């Protein structure tokens, strides 16, 4: 999740009319640009991307680095093909655009699509590369399209001058059956940027291949990036609060009940935010779990082992569950009990909902659910009646 | 001032500002990744002669050091070897995020040309009045002693004082 500002340099010269990369070189380039923009903004929401064209009448910045994906995609419309690519000027203007980025903490990166012949000298390119390295700008070069004498050599020299610890990359893409963007997905331009990029690339590639991709949280980041982001953020927040709550619980378990209640009340408030995504099945299961916590010691052992099954994947969850077992063991059945169980259940349910490793459809979890339900069905119905009333009161 | 005094020109009020550096914001442009800035700045590393800060693409270095509180800079020590140690050093106070392209845009708060003595550890006293209220310091190393491709810096130490405590108020308290 590197924080990055990227400038993409597009080649819109006459050579882009060629159809050897279907449907046309220019279209293939545009698709690749869209893909890159998506990947960058996905891997870190604070990333910004800008676009400029290198040919046409001259180097023209279409959009300065922004995190607004719509703006970037919109500017790609109505681009005209013509002229000759000016690689040196393009890179220098890109560097200037990055220099004036709003968030100075972002790393600077330039991605160049070099589809037409390079008319500059190798020396010139090397000097440009050195200047980029000096200002800690990384460069990715996509070499496709025309392949005249010396082009590859020049681009390799440029990369060597810029490269600092393998942060810059060059990719050579020959014409072929695969689309430009598909080939790009497997290159370090996508994957070299860390897990975020590769996660997106992996899921996009899987979707492209027609397979089922395992998205985090069961939400397709492509379809609903905001929801995916919100889920991710709430999971992280929950994790942090879990730890804080576990600490608090450890301290307060030796204190009075009232202290414990307050903490549970706040836990409820927080948990209810996170629990908005929990589905009914989980709720039932966890209510059952929580109800069975109330039962006498004999079933406690059984329930402890079952709970530990569910909880082995997350030691924090295990700790929280243990502590809530302790708490509820001390209580006599009363309203205080209800609120505690509610807190536990919704708290626990939110944890389970947000844990990427726990799958409600997992056979072991289903087993526990079945045994829990058979144990505590009558109690569950009774308590379910109480639970909504409790929520109303709150 | 006798030589003995100037050698310990780190006089009573001046402390090593190492403790006030905000490490999370420290940046260095054009440093070699195998020889980065901490080699010259951090306690322990800077004493080690084998560990240097080296420049990468050319001989210039741009170092940005923010502080955790406002300080007054009194003097600096820049140590290096005879041939590839730094020569011209420009200091900018309170300029955020400078790049090599805008070092010439504004005048430096002070310019220091390092002599061989300085490179061996003799502190350079800076124009105190220009460094009264320093939140961040940018050190631009423009060239090195022999004009070589790579500049190597063994140690950078900053001496000055802070506003907290009795610094600068001693005169008042005497009343």
Coordinates of C-alpha atoms in Angstrom, one line a residue:
Chain A
X1 CA 0.0 0.0 0.0
X2 CA 2.7 2.5 -1.0
X3 CA 1.5 6.1 -1.1
X4 CA 2.2 7.2 -4.6
X5 CA 1.5 9.9 -7.1
X6 CA 1.7 8.5 -10.7
X7 CA 1.9 10.3 -14.0
X8 CA 1.0 8.2 -17.0
X9 CA 2.5 9.3 -20.3
X10 CA 0.4 8.2 -23.3
X11 CA 1.7 7.8 -26.8
X12 CA -1.0 9.2 -29.2
X13 CA 1.3 9.5 -32.2
X14 CA 0.4 8.3 -35.8
X15 CA 1.9 4.9 -35.1
X16 CA -1.0 4.2 -32.7
X17 CA -3.4 3.7 -35.6
X18 CA -1.9 0.3 -36.3
X19 CA -4.2 -2.6 -35.5
X20 CA -1.6 -5.2 -34.5
X21 CA -2.7 -4.9 -30.9
X22 CA -6.5 -5.3 -31.1
X23 CA -8.6 -3.3 -31.7
X24 CA -6.0 -0.6 -32.3
X25 CA -2.8 0.2 -30.5
X26 CA -4.3 3.3 -29.1
X27 CA -7.4 1.5 -27.8
X28 CA -5.2 -1.1 -26.2
X29 CA -3.2 1.6 -24.5
X30 CA -6.4 3.3 -23.3
X31 CA -7.6 0.0 -21.7
X32 CA -4.2 -0.4 -20.0
X33 CA -4.4 3.1 -18.7
X34 CA -7.8 2.5 -17.2
X35 CA -6.6 -0.7 -15.6
X36 CA -3.6 1.0 -14.1
X37 CA -5.6 3.9 -12.7
X38 CA -8.0 1.5 -11.1
X39 CA -5.2 -0.6 -9.5
X40 CA -3.4 2.5 -8.1
X41 CA -6.4 4.0 -6.5
X42 CA -7.4 0.6 -5.1
X43 CA -4.2 -0.2 -3.5
X44 CA -4.2 3.0 -1.6
X45 CA -7.1 5.4 -1.6
X46 CA -4.8 8.4 -1.2
X47 CA -2.9 7.5 -4.4
X48 CA -3.2 10.0 -7.2
X49 CA -2.9 9.5 -10.9
X50 CA -2.4 12.0 -13.7
X51 CA -2.3 11.6 -17.5
X52 CA -0.5 13.4 -20.2
X53 CA -0.1 12.9 -23.9
X54 CA 3.3 13.0 -25.6
X55 CA 2.4 13.4 -29.2
X56 CA -0.2 15.5 -31.0
X57 CA 0.6 19.2 -31.2
X58 CA 2.9 18.8 -28.2
X59 CA 3.1 17.5 -24.7
X60 CA -0.2 18.2 -23.0
X61 CA -1.3 17.4 -19.5
X62 CA -4.8 16.0 -19.6
X63 CA -5.3 15.7 -15.9
X64 CA -3.0 16.6 -13.0
X65 CA -2.6 13.9 -10.3
X66 CA -6.0 13.2 -8.7
X67 CA -7.6 10.4 -6.9
X68 CA -10.9 10.9 -8.8
X69 CA -11.1 7.9 -11.1
X70 CA -14.0 9.3 -13.0
X71 CA -12.1 12.4 -14.0
X72 CA -9.2 10.3 -15.3
X73 CA -11.4 8.0 -17.3
X74 CA -13.3 11.0 -18.7
X75 CA -10.2 12.7 -20.0
X76 CA -9.3 9.7 -22.0
X77 CA -12.3 10.3 -24.3
X78 CA -12.0 12.2 -27.5
X79 CA -8.2 12.0 -27.7
X80 CA -6.9 12.5 -31.2
X81 CA -4.1 10.5 -32.8
X82 CA -1.4 12.3 -34.6
X83 CA 2.1 13.7 -34.6
X84 CA 5.2 12.3 -33.2
X85 CA 6.0 11.2 -29.7
X86 CA 8.4 13.4 -27.7
X87 CA 9.6 11.1 -25.0
X88 CA 12.1 13.4 -23.3
X89 CA 9.7 16.4 -23.1
X90 CA 6.9 14.0 -21.9
X91 CA 9.0 12.7 -19.1
X92 CA 10.2 16.1 -18.0
X93 CA 6.7 17.5 -18.0
X94 CA 5.6 14.5 -16.0
X95 CA 8.3 15.1 -13.5
X96 CA 7.2 18.7 -13.2
X97 CA 3.6 17.7 -12.7
X98 CA 4.7 15.4 -9.9
X99 CA 6.8 18.0 -8.3
X100 CA 3.7 20.1 -7.8
X101 CA 1.6 17.4 -6.3
X102 CA -0.5 18.4 -3.4
X103 CA 0.6 15.7 -1.0
X104 CA 4.4 15.8 -0.7
X105 CA 4.5 12.6 1.2
X106 CA 3.6 10.6 -2.0
X107 CA 6.3 8.8 -3.8
X108 CA 6.7 9.9 -7.4
X109 CA 6.3 7.5 -10.3
X110 CA 6.1 7.9 -14.0
X111 CA 4.6 5.3 -16.3
X112 CA 5.5 5.7 -20.0
X113 CA 3.9 3.9 -22.9
X114 CA 6.5 3.9 -25.6
X115 CA 4.8 2.7 -28.8
X116 CA 6.6 4.7 -31.5
X117 CA 10.2 5.0 -32.4
X118 CA 12.4 7.0 -30.0
X119 CA 14.1 9.8 -31.8
X120 CA 16.3 11.0 -28.9
X121 CA 19.9 10.1 -28.3
X122 CA 20.8 7.5 -25.7
X123 CA 22.9 10.1 -23.9
X124 CA 19.9 12.4 -23.6
X125 CA 17.8 9.7 -22.2
X126 CA 20.5 8.7 -19.7
X127 CA 20.7 12.2 -18.5
X128 CA 17.0 12.4 -18.0
X129 CA 17.1 9.1 -16.2
X130 CA 19.8 10.4 -13.8
X131 CA 17.8 13.5 -13.1
X132 CA 14.8 11.4 -12.2
X133 CA 16.9 9.2 -9.9
X134 CA 18.3 12.2 -8.2
X135 CA 14.8 13.5 -7.4
X136 CA 13.7 10.0 -6.4
X137 CA 11.2 9.5 -9.1
X138 CA 10.7 5.9 -10.3
X139 CA 9.9 5.1 -13.9
X140 CA 8.0 2.2 -15.5
X141 CA 8.4 1.8 -19.2
X142 CA 5.9 -0.2 -21.4
X143 CA 7.7 -0.9 -24.6
X144 CA 5.2 -2.0 -27.3
X145 CA 4.3 -1.2 -30.9
X146 CA 7.1 -0.2 -33.2
X147 CA 10.5 -1.8 -32.7
X148 CA 13.1 0.0 -34.7
X149 CA 16.8 -0.3 -34.3
X150 CA 18.0 0.9 -31.0
X151 CA 14.7 1.6 -29.4
X152 CA 14.9 -1.2 -27.0
X153 CA 18.5 -0.4 -26.3
X154 CA 17.7 3.2 -25.6
X155 CA 14.9 2.4 -23.3
X156 CA 17.0 -0.1 -21.4
X157 CA 19.7 2.5 -21.0
X158 CA 17.1 4.9 -19.7
X159 CA 15.8 2.4 -17.2
X160 CA 19.4 1.6 -16.0
X161 CA 20.0 5.3 -15.4
X162 CA 16.8 5.7 -13.3
X163 CA 16.7 2.4 -11.6
X164 CA 17.4 2.5 -7.9
X165 CA 17.1 -0.8 -6.1
X166 CA 14.7 -2.4 -8.7
X167 CA 11.9 0.1 -8.1
X168 CA 11.8 1.0 -11.8
X169 CA 10.7 -1.6 -14.4
X170 CA 10.6 -2.0 -18.2
X171 CA 8.2 -4.4 -19.9
X172 CA 8.4 -5.4 -23.6
X173 CA 5.1 -6.5 -25.0
X174 CA 5.1 -8.0 -28.5
X175 CA 2.0 -8.0 -30.6
X176 CA 0.0 -11.1 -30.1
X177 CA -3.4 -12.7 -29.3
X178 CA -3.4 -11.4 -25.7
X179 CA -4.6 -7.9 -25.0
X180 CA -2.0 -5.4 -23.9
X181 CA -3.8 -4.9 -20.6
X182 CA -3.9 -8.6 -19.8
X183 CA -0.2 -9.0 -20.4
X184 CA 0.5 -6.0 -18.2
X185 CA -1.4 -7.5 -15.3
X186 CA 1.3 -10.1 -14.7
X187 CA 4.1 -7.6 -14.9
X188 CA 5.9 -5.9 -12.0
X189 CA 4.2 -2.7 -13.0
X190 CA 1.2 -4.1 -11.4
X191 CA 2.6 -6.7 -9.0
X192 CA 5.8 -4.9 -8.1
X193 CA 3.8 -2.3 -6.3
X194 CA 3.1 -4.6 -3.4
X195 CA 0.2 -6.7 -2.2
X196 CA -2.5 -4.1 -3.0
X197 CA -1.7 -4.0 -6.6
X198 CA -1.3 -7.7 -6.9
X199 CA -4.5 -8.4 -5.0
X200 CA -6.4 -6.3 -7.5
X201 CA -4.4 -7.8 -10.4
X202 CA -5.0 -11.3 -9.2
X203 CA -8.8 -10.8 -8.8
X204 CA -9.0 -9.0 -12.1
X205 CA -7.0 -11.7 -13.8
X206 CA -9.2 -14.4 -12.3
X207 CA -12.3 -12.6 -13.3
X208 CA -10.9 -12.2 -16.8
X209 CA -10.1 -15.9 -16.9
X210 CA -13.7 -16.6 -15.9
X211 CA -12.9 -18.2 -12.6
X212 CA -14.4 -17.4 -9.2
X213 CA -12.2 -14.9 -7.3
X214 CA -12.2 -14.8 -3.6
X215 CA -12.8 -11.2 -2.7
X216 CA -12.2 -9.9 0.7
X217 CA -15.4 -9.5 2.7
X218 CA -17.4 -11.1 -0.1
X219 CA -17.7 -7.7 -1.9
X220 CA -16.3 -7.1 -5.3
X221 CA -14.1 -4.1 -5.1
X222 CA -14.8 -3.4 -8.7
X223 CA -18.5 -3.2 -8.3
X224 CA -18.5 -1.3 -5.0
X225 CA -15.1 0.1 -4.1
X226 CA -16.6 2.3 -1.4
X227 CA -18.2 -0.6 0.4
X228 CA -15.1 -2.7 0.2
X229 CA -13.1 0.2 1.6
X230 CA -15.6 0.8 4.4
X231 CA -15.5 -2.9 5.3
X232 CA -11.7 -2.9 5.3
X233 CA -11.6 0.2 7.4
X234 CA -14.1 -1.0 9.9
X235 CA -12.3 -4.3 10.2
X236 CA -9.1 -2.5 11.1
X237 CA -10.9 -0.2 13.5
X238 CA -12.6 -3.3 15.1
X239 CA -9.2 -4.9 15.5
X240 CA -7.8 -1.9 17.2
X241 CA -10.8 -1.6 19.5
X242 CA -10.7 -5.3 20.2
X243 CA -7.3 -5.0 21.5
X244 CA -8.2 -2.0 23.6
X245 CA -11.3 -3.7 24.8
X246 CA -9.5 -6.9 25.7
X247 CA -7.0 -4.9 27.7
X248 CA -9.8 -3.0 29.5
X249 CA -11.7 -6.2 30.1
X250 CA -8.6 -7.8 31.7
X251 CA -8.4 -4.8 34.1
X252 CA -12.0 -4.6 34.8
X253 CA -12.8 -8.3 35.3
X254 CA -11.5 -7.9 38.8
X255 CA -13.6 -4.8 39.4
X256 CA -17.3 -4.4 40.1
X257 CA -20.0 -5.5 37.7
X258 CA -21.0 -1.9 37.0
X259 CA -17.7 -1.1 35.6
X260 CA -18.0 -4.1 33.4
X261 CA -21.4 -3.1 32.3
X262 CA -20.3 0.4 31.2
X263 CA -17.5 -1.2 29.2
X264 CA -20.0 -3.6 27.6
X265 CA -22.3 -0.8 26.8
X266 CA -19.7 1.1 25.0
X267 CA -18.6 -2.1 23.3
X268 CA -22.2 -2.6 22.2
X269 CA -22.2 0.9 20.7
X270 CA -19.0 0.3 18.8
X271 CA -19.9 -3.2 17.9
X272 CA -23.2 -2.2 16.4
X273 CA -21.4 -0.1 13.9
X274 CA -19.3 -2.9 12.8
X275 CA -22.1 -5.5 13.0
X276 CA -24.1 -3.9 10.3
X277 CA -22.8 -6.4 7.8
X278 CA -23.4 -9.5 9.9
X279 CA -26.1 -11.7 8.4
X280 CA -28.9 -13.5 10.2
X281 CA -27.2 -17.0 10.3
X282 CA -24.3 -15.6 12.1
X283 CA -26.5 -13.7 14.5
X284 CA -28.4 -16.9 15.4
X285 CA -25.3 -18.9 15.8
X286 CA -23.7 -16.4 18.0
X287 CA -26.8 -15.7 20.1
X288 CA -26.9 -19.5 20.6
X289 CA -23.3 -19.4 21.7
X290 CA -23.9 -16.5 24.0
X291 CA -27.0 -18.1 25.5
X292 CA -25.2 -21.3 26.2
X293 CA -22.7 -19.3 28.1
X294 CA -25.4 -18.8 30.7
X295 CA -25.9 -22.5 31.2
X296 CA -24.5 -24.2 34.3
X297 CA -20.9 -25.4 34.5
X298 CA -21.5 -28.8 32.9
X299 CA -22.3 -27.4 29.5
X300 CA -19.6 -24.7 30.0
X301 CA -16.9 -27.3 29.3
X302 CA -18.6 -28.5 26.1
X303 CA -19.2 -25.0 25.0
X304 CA -15.7 -24.0 25.8
X305 CA -14.2 -26.5 23.5
X306 CA -16.7 -25.6 20.7
X307 CA -16.0 -22.0 21.2
X308 CA -12.3 -22.6 21.1
X309 CA -12.8 -24.4 17.7
X310 CA -14.4 -21.2 16.3
X311 CA -11.9 -19.1 18.0
X312 CA -8.6 -20.8 17.2
X313 CA -8.2 -18.7 14.2
X314 CA -8.0 -15.5 16.2
X315 CA -6.4 -15.4 19.6
X316 CA -7.9 -12.0 20.3
X317 CA -11.3 -13.4 19.7
X318 CA -10.5 -16.3 22.0
X319 CA -9.4 -13.9 24.7
X320 CA -12.5 -11.7 24.3
X321 CA -14.8 -14.7 24.4
X322 CA -13.0 -16.1 27.5
X323 CA -13.4 -12.8 29.3
X324 CA -17.0 -12.5 28.4
X325 CA -17.5 -16.0 29.7
X326 CA -15.9 -15.0 32.9
X327 CA -18.1 -11.9 33.1
X328 CA -21.3 -13.8 32.4
X329 CA -20.4 -16.5 34.8
X330 CA -20.3 -13.9 37.6
X331 CA -23.7 -12.4 36.7
X332 CA -27.0 -13.6 37.8
X333 CA -29.6 -13.7 35.0
X334 CA -31.0 -10.2 34.8
X335 CA -31.2 -7.3 32.4
X336 CA -27.5 -6.7 33.0
X337 CA -27.0 -10.2 31.7
X338 CA -29.0 -9.5 28.6
X339 CA -27.0 -6.4 27.7
X340 CA -23.8 -8.3 28.3
X341 CA -24.8 -11.1 26.0
X342 CA -26.0 -8.7 23.5
X343 CA -22.7 -7.0 23.6
X344 CA -20.9 -10.2 23.4
X345 CA -23.0 -11.5 20.6
X346 CA -23.0 -8.5 18.4
X347 CA -19.4 -7.8 19.3
X348 CA -18.4 -11.3 18.5
X349 CA -20.6 -11.4 15.4
X350 CA -19.0 -8.3 14.1
X351 CA -15.6 -9.8 14.7
X352 CA -16.5 -13.0 12.9
X353 CA -18.1 -11.1 10.1
X354 CA -15.0 -9.0 9.5
X355 CA -12.4 -11.7 10.0
X356 CA -11.2 -12.6 6.5
X357 CA -10.2 -16.1 7.6
X358 CA -13.5 -17.2 9.1
X359 CA -16.1 -18.3 6.6
X360 CA -19.6 -18.9 7.8
X361 CA -20.0 -21.7 5.3
X362 CA -17.0 -23.5 6.8
X363 CA -18.0 -27.0 7.8
X364 CA -16.5 -26.8 11.2
X365 CA -18.4 -23.6 11.9
X366 CA -21.6 -25.1 10.6
X367 CA -21.1 -28.1 13.0
X368 CA -20.8 -25.8 15.9
X369 CA -23.9 -24.0 14.8
X370 CA -25.9 -27.2 14.6
X371 CA -24.8 -28.4 18.0
X372 CA -25.4 -25.0 19.5
X373 CA -28.9 -24.7 18.1
X374 CA -29.9 -28.1 19.2
X375 CA -28.7 -27.4 22.7
X376 CA -30.3 -24.1 23.2
X377 CA -33.2 -23.8 20.9
X378 CA -35.9 -23.2 23.5
X379 CA -33.7 -20.7 25.4
X380 CA -32.8 -19.1 22.1
X381 CA -36.4 -18.3 21.2
X382 CA -37.1 -16.9 24.7
X383 CA -34.0 -14.8 24.6
X384 CA -34.5 -13.6 21.1
X385 CA -37.7 -12.1 22.3
X386 CA -35.9 -10.3 25.1
X387 CA -33.1 -9.2 22.8
X388 CA -35.1 -7.0 20.5
X389 CA -36.8 -5.4 23.5
X390 CA -33.4 -4.7 24.9
X391 CA -32.4 -3.0 21.7
X392 CA -35.6 -1.0 21.6
X393 CA -34.9 0.3 25.1
X394 CA -31.5 1.4 24.1
Chain B
X1 CA 38.6 33.1 21.1
X2 CA 41.4 30.6 21.6
X3 CA 41.6 27.5 19.5
X4 CA 40.9 25.4 22.5
X5 CA 37.6 27.2 23.1
X6 CA 36.5 27.1 19.5
X7 CA 37.3 23.4 19.4
X8 CA 34.9 23.0 22.2
X9 CA 32.8 25.7 20.7
X10 CA 30.0 23.4 21.7
X11 CA 30.0 25.6 24.7
X12 CA 27.9 25.3 27.8
X13 CA 24.6 26.3 26.3
X14 CA 24.8 24.4 23.1
X15 CA 23.6 20.8 23.1
X16 CA 23.7 18.2 20.4
X17 CA 20.4 18.6 18.6
X18 CA 20.2 14.9 17.8
X19 CA 17.5 14.4 20.4
X20 CA 15.3 17.0 18.8
X21 CA 15.3 15.6 15.3
X22 CA 11.9 14.3 14.1
X23 CA 13.1 11.1 12.5
X24 CA 9.8 10.3 10.8
X25 CA 10.2 13.4 8.5
X26 CA 13.9 13.2 7.8
X27 CA 14.6 12.9 4.0
X28 CA 17.6 12.8 1.8
X29 CA 17.5 13.3 -1.9
X30 CA 20.1 11.6 -4.2
X31 CA 21.5 9.3 -1.5
X32 CA 22.8 5.9 -2.3
X33 CA 20.6 3.2 -0.9
X34 CA 23.5 1.3 0.5
X35 CA 24.9 4.4 2.1
X36 CA 21.9 6.3 3.5
X37 CA 21.6 9.4 5.7
X38 CA 21.4 7.6 9.1
X39 CA 25.0 6.6 8.6
X40 CA 25.9 10.2 9.0
X41 CA 23.3 11.4 11.4
X42 CA 22.6 8.7 13.9
X43 CA 24.4 8.2 17.2
X44 CA 26.8 5.3 16.8
X45 CA 26.7 5.2 13.0
X46 CA 28.2 8.5 12.6
X47 CA 31.2 7.7 14.8
X48 CA 31.9 4.7 12.7
X49 CA 34.3 5.7 9.9
X50 CA 33.4 2.8 7.8
X51 CA 29.8 4.0 7.5
X52 CA 29.2 7.0 5.3
X53 CA 26.4 8.9 3.6
X54 CA 27.1 8.7 -0.1
X55 CA 25.5 10.5 -3.0
X56 CA 24.1 8.5 -5.9
X57 CA 23.5 10.0 -9.4
X58 CA 25.9 12.9 -8.9
X59 CA 27.8 14.7 -6.3
X60 CA 25.0 16.8 -4.8
X61 CA 22.9 15.9 -1.7
X62 CA 19.8 17.5 -0.3
X63 CA 19.1 16.7 3.3
X64 CA 15.8 17.7 5.0
X65 CA 15.7 17.6 8.8
X66 CA 12.6 18.6 10.7
X67 CA 12.7 19.1 14.5
X68 CA 10.3 18.1 17.2
X69 CA 10.4 21.6 18.6
X70 CA 11.7 25.0 17.6
X71 CA 15.4 25.3 18.1
X72 CA 18.2 27.7 17.6
X73 CA 21.1 26.5 15.6
X74 CA 24.6 27.6 16.7
X75 CA 27.0 25.5 14.8
X76 CA 27.4 22.4 12.7
X77 CA 30.0 19.7 12.3
X78 CA 30.4 18.0 8.9
X79 CA 33.1 15.4 8.7
X80 CA 34.4 13.6 5.7
X81 CA 37.5 12.6 3.9
X82 CA 40.0 14.9 2.2
X83 CA 39.0 14.2 -1.4
X84 CA 35.4 13.3 -1.4
X85 CA 34.1 15.1 1.6
X86 CA 31.7 18.0 1.0
X87 CA 32.9 21.5 0.2
X88 CA 30.1 24.0 -0.3
X89 CA 27.2 23.5 2.0
X90 CA 24.2 25.7 2.0
X91 CA 21.8 25.8 4.9
X92 CA 18.1 26.7 4.6
X93 CA 16.0 27.3 7.7
X94 CA 12.3 26.5 7.6
X95 CA 12.0 25.6 3.9
X96 CA 9.8 22.5 3.5
X97 CA 10.2 20.0 0.7
X98 CA 12.9 21.6 -1.4
X99 CA 14.1 19.9 -4.5
X100 CA 17.3 20.3 -6.5
X101 CA 15.4 22.5 -8.9
X102 CA 14.5 25.2 -6.4
X103 CA 17.7 25.4 -4.3
X104 CA 18.6 28.4 -6.4
X105 CA 15.2 30.0 -6.1
X106 CA 15.8 31.5 -2.7
X107 CA 19.0 32.6 -0.9
X108 CA 20.3 30.2 1.7
X109 CA 20.2 31.2 5.3
X110 CA 23.9 30.6 5.4
X111 CA 26.6 29.2 3.1
X112 CA 29.5 27.3 4.5
X113 CA 32.7 26.3 2.7
X114 CA 34.3 23.5 4.5
X115 CA 38.0 23.5 5.1
X116 CA 40.1 20.4 5.8
X117 CA 40.0 21.3 9.5
X118 CA 36.2 21.3 9.4
X119 CA 36.2 17.9 7.7
X120 CA 38.3 16.6 10.6
X121 CA 35.7 17.7 13.1
X122 CA 36.1 21.4 13.7
X123 CA 32.7 22.9 14.1
X124 CA 31.5 25.7 11.8
X125 CA 29.7 28.5 13.6
X126 CA 26.7 29.6 11.6
X127 CA 25.0 33.0 11.4
X128 CA 23.2 32.7 14.7
X129 CA 20.7 35.5 13.9
X130 CA 19.4 33.6 10.9
X131 CA 18.8 30.5 12.9
X132 CA 16.8 31.7 15.8
X133 CA 13.5 30.1 15.1
X134 CA 14.2 26.9 13.3
X135 CA 11.5 24.2 12.8
X136 CA 13.3 22.4 10.0
X137 CA 16.8 22.5 8.4
X138 CA 17.6 21.8 4.8
X139 CA 21.3 21.0 4.1
X140 CA 22.3 21.3 0.4
X141 CA 25.7 19.8 -0.3
X142 CA 26.6 21.4 -3.6
X143 CA 29.9 19.8 -4.3
X144 CA 32.9 18.0 -2.8
X145 CA 36.5 18.8 -2.3
X146 CA 38.0 17.4 -5.4
X147 CA 35.0 17.6 -7.8
X148 CA 34.5 13.8 -7.8
X149 CA 31.3 12.0 -8.9
X150 CA 30.4 10.9 -5.5
X151 CA 30.3 12.9 -2.3
X152 CA 30.9 11.0 1.0
X153 CA 29.9 12.3 4.3
X154 CA 31.0 10.6 7.5
X155 CA 29.3 12.6 10.1
X156 CA 26.8 15.5 10.4
X157 CA 26.2 16.9 13.9
X158 CA 24.1 19.9 14.8
X159 CA 24.6 22.0 17.9
X160 CA 22.3 24.6 19.3
X161 CA 19.8 25.2 22.0
X162 CA 16.1 25.0 22.5
X163 CA 13.6 27.4 23.9
X164 CA 12.5 25.3 26.8
X165 CA 14.2 25.5 30.2
X166 CA 16.7 28.2 31.1
X167 CA 18.3 28.7 27.8
X168 CA 18.3 32.3 26.9
X169 CA 16.7 33.4 30.2
X170 CA 19.8 33.3 32.3
X171 CA 20.3 37.0 32.0
X172 CA 16.9 37.7 33.4
X173 CA 17.2 35.3 36.3
X174 CA 20.3 37.0 37.5
X175 CA 18.2 40.0 38.5

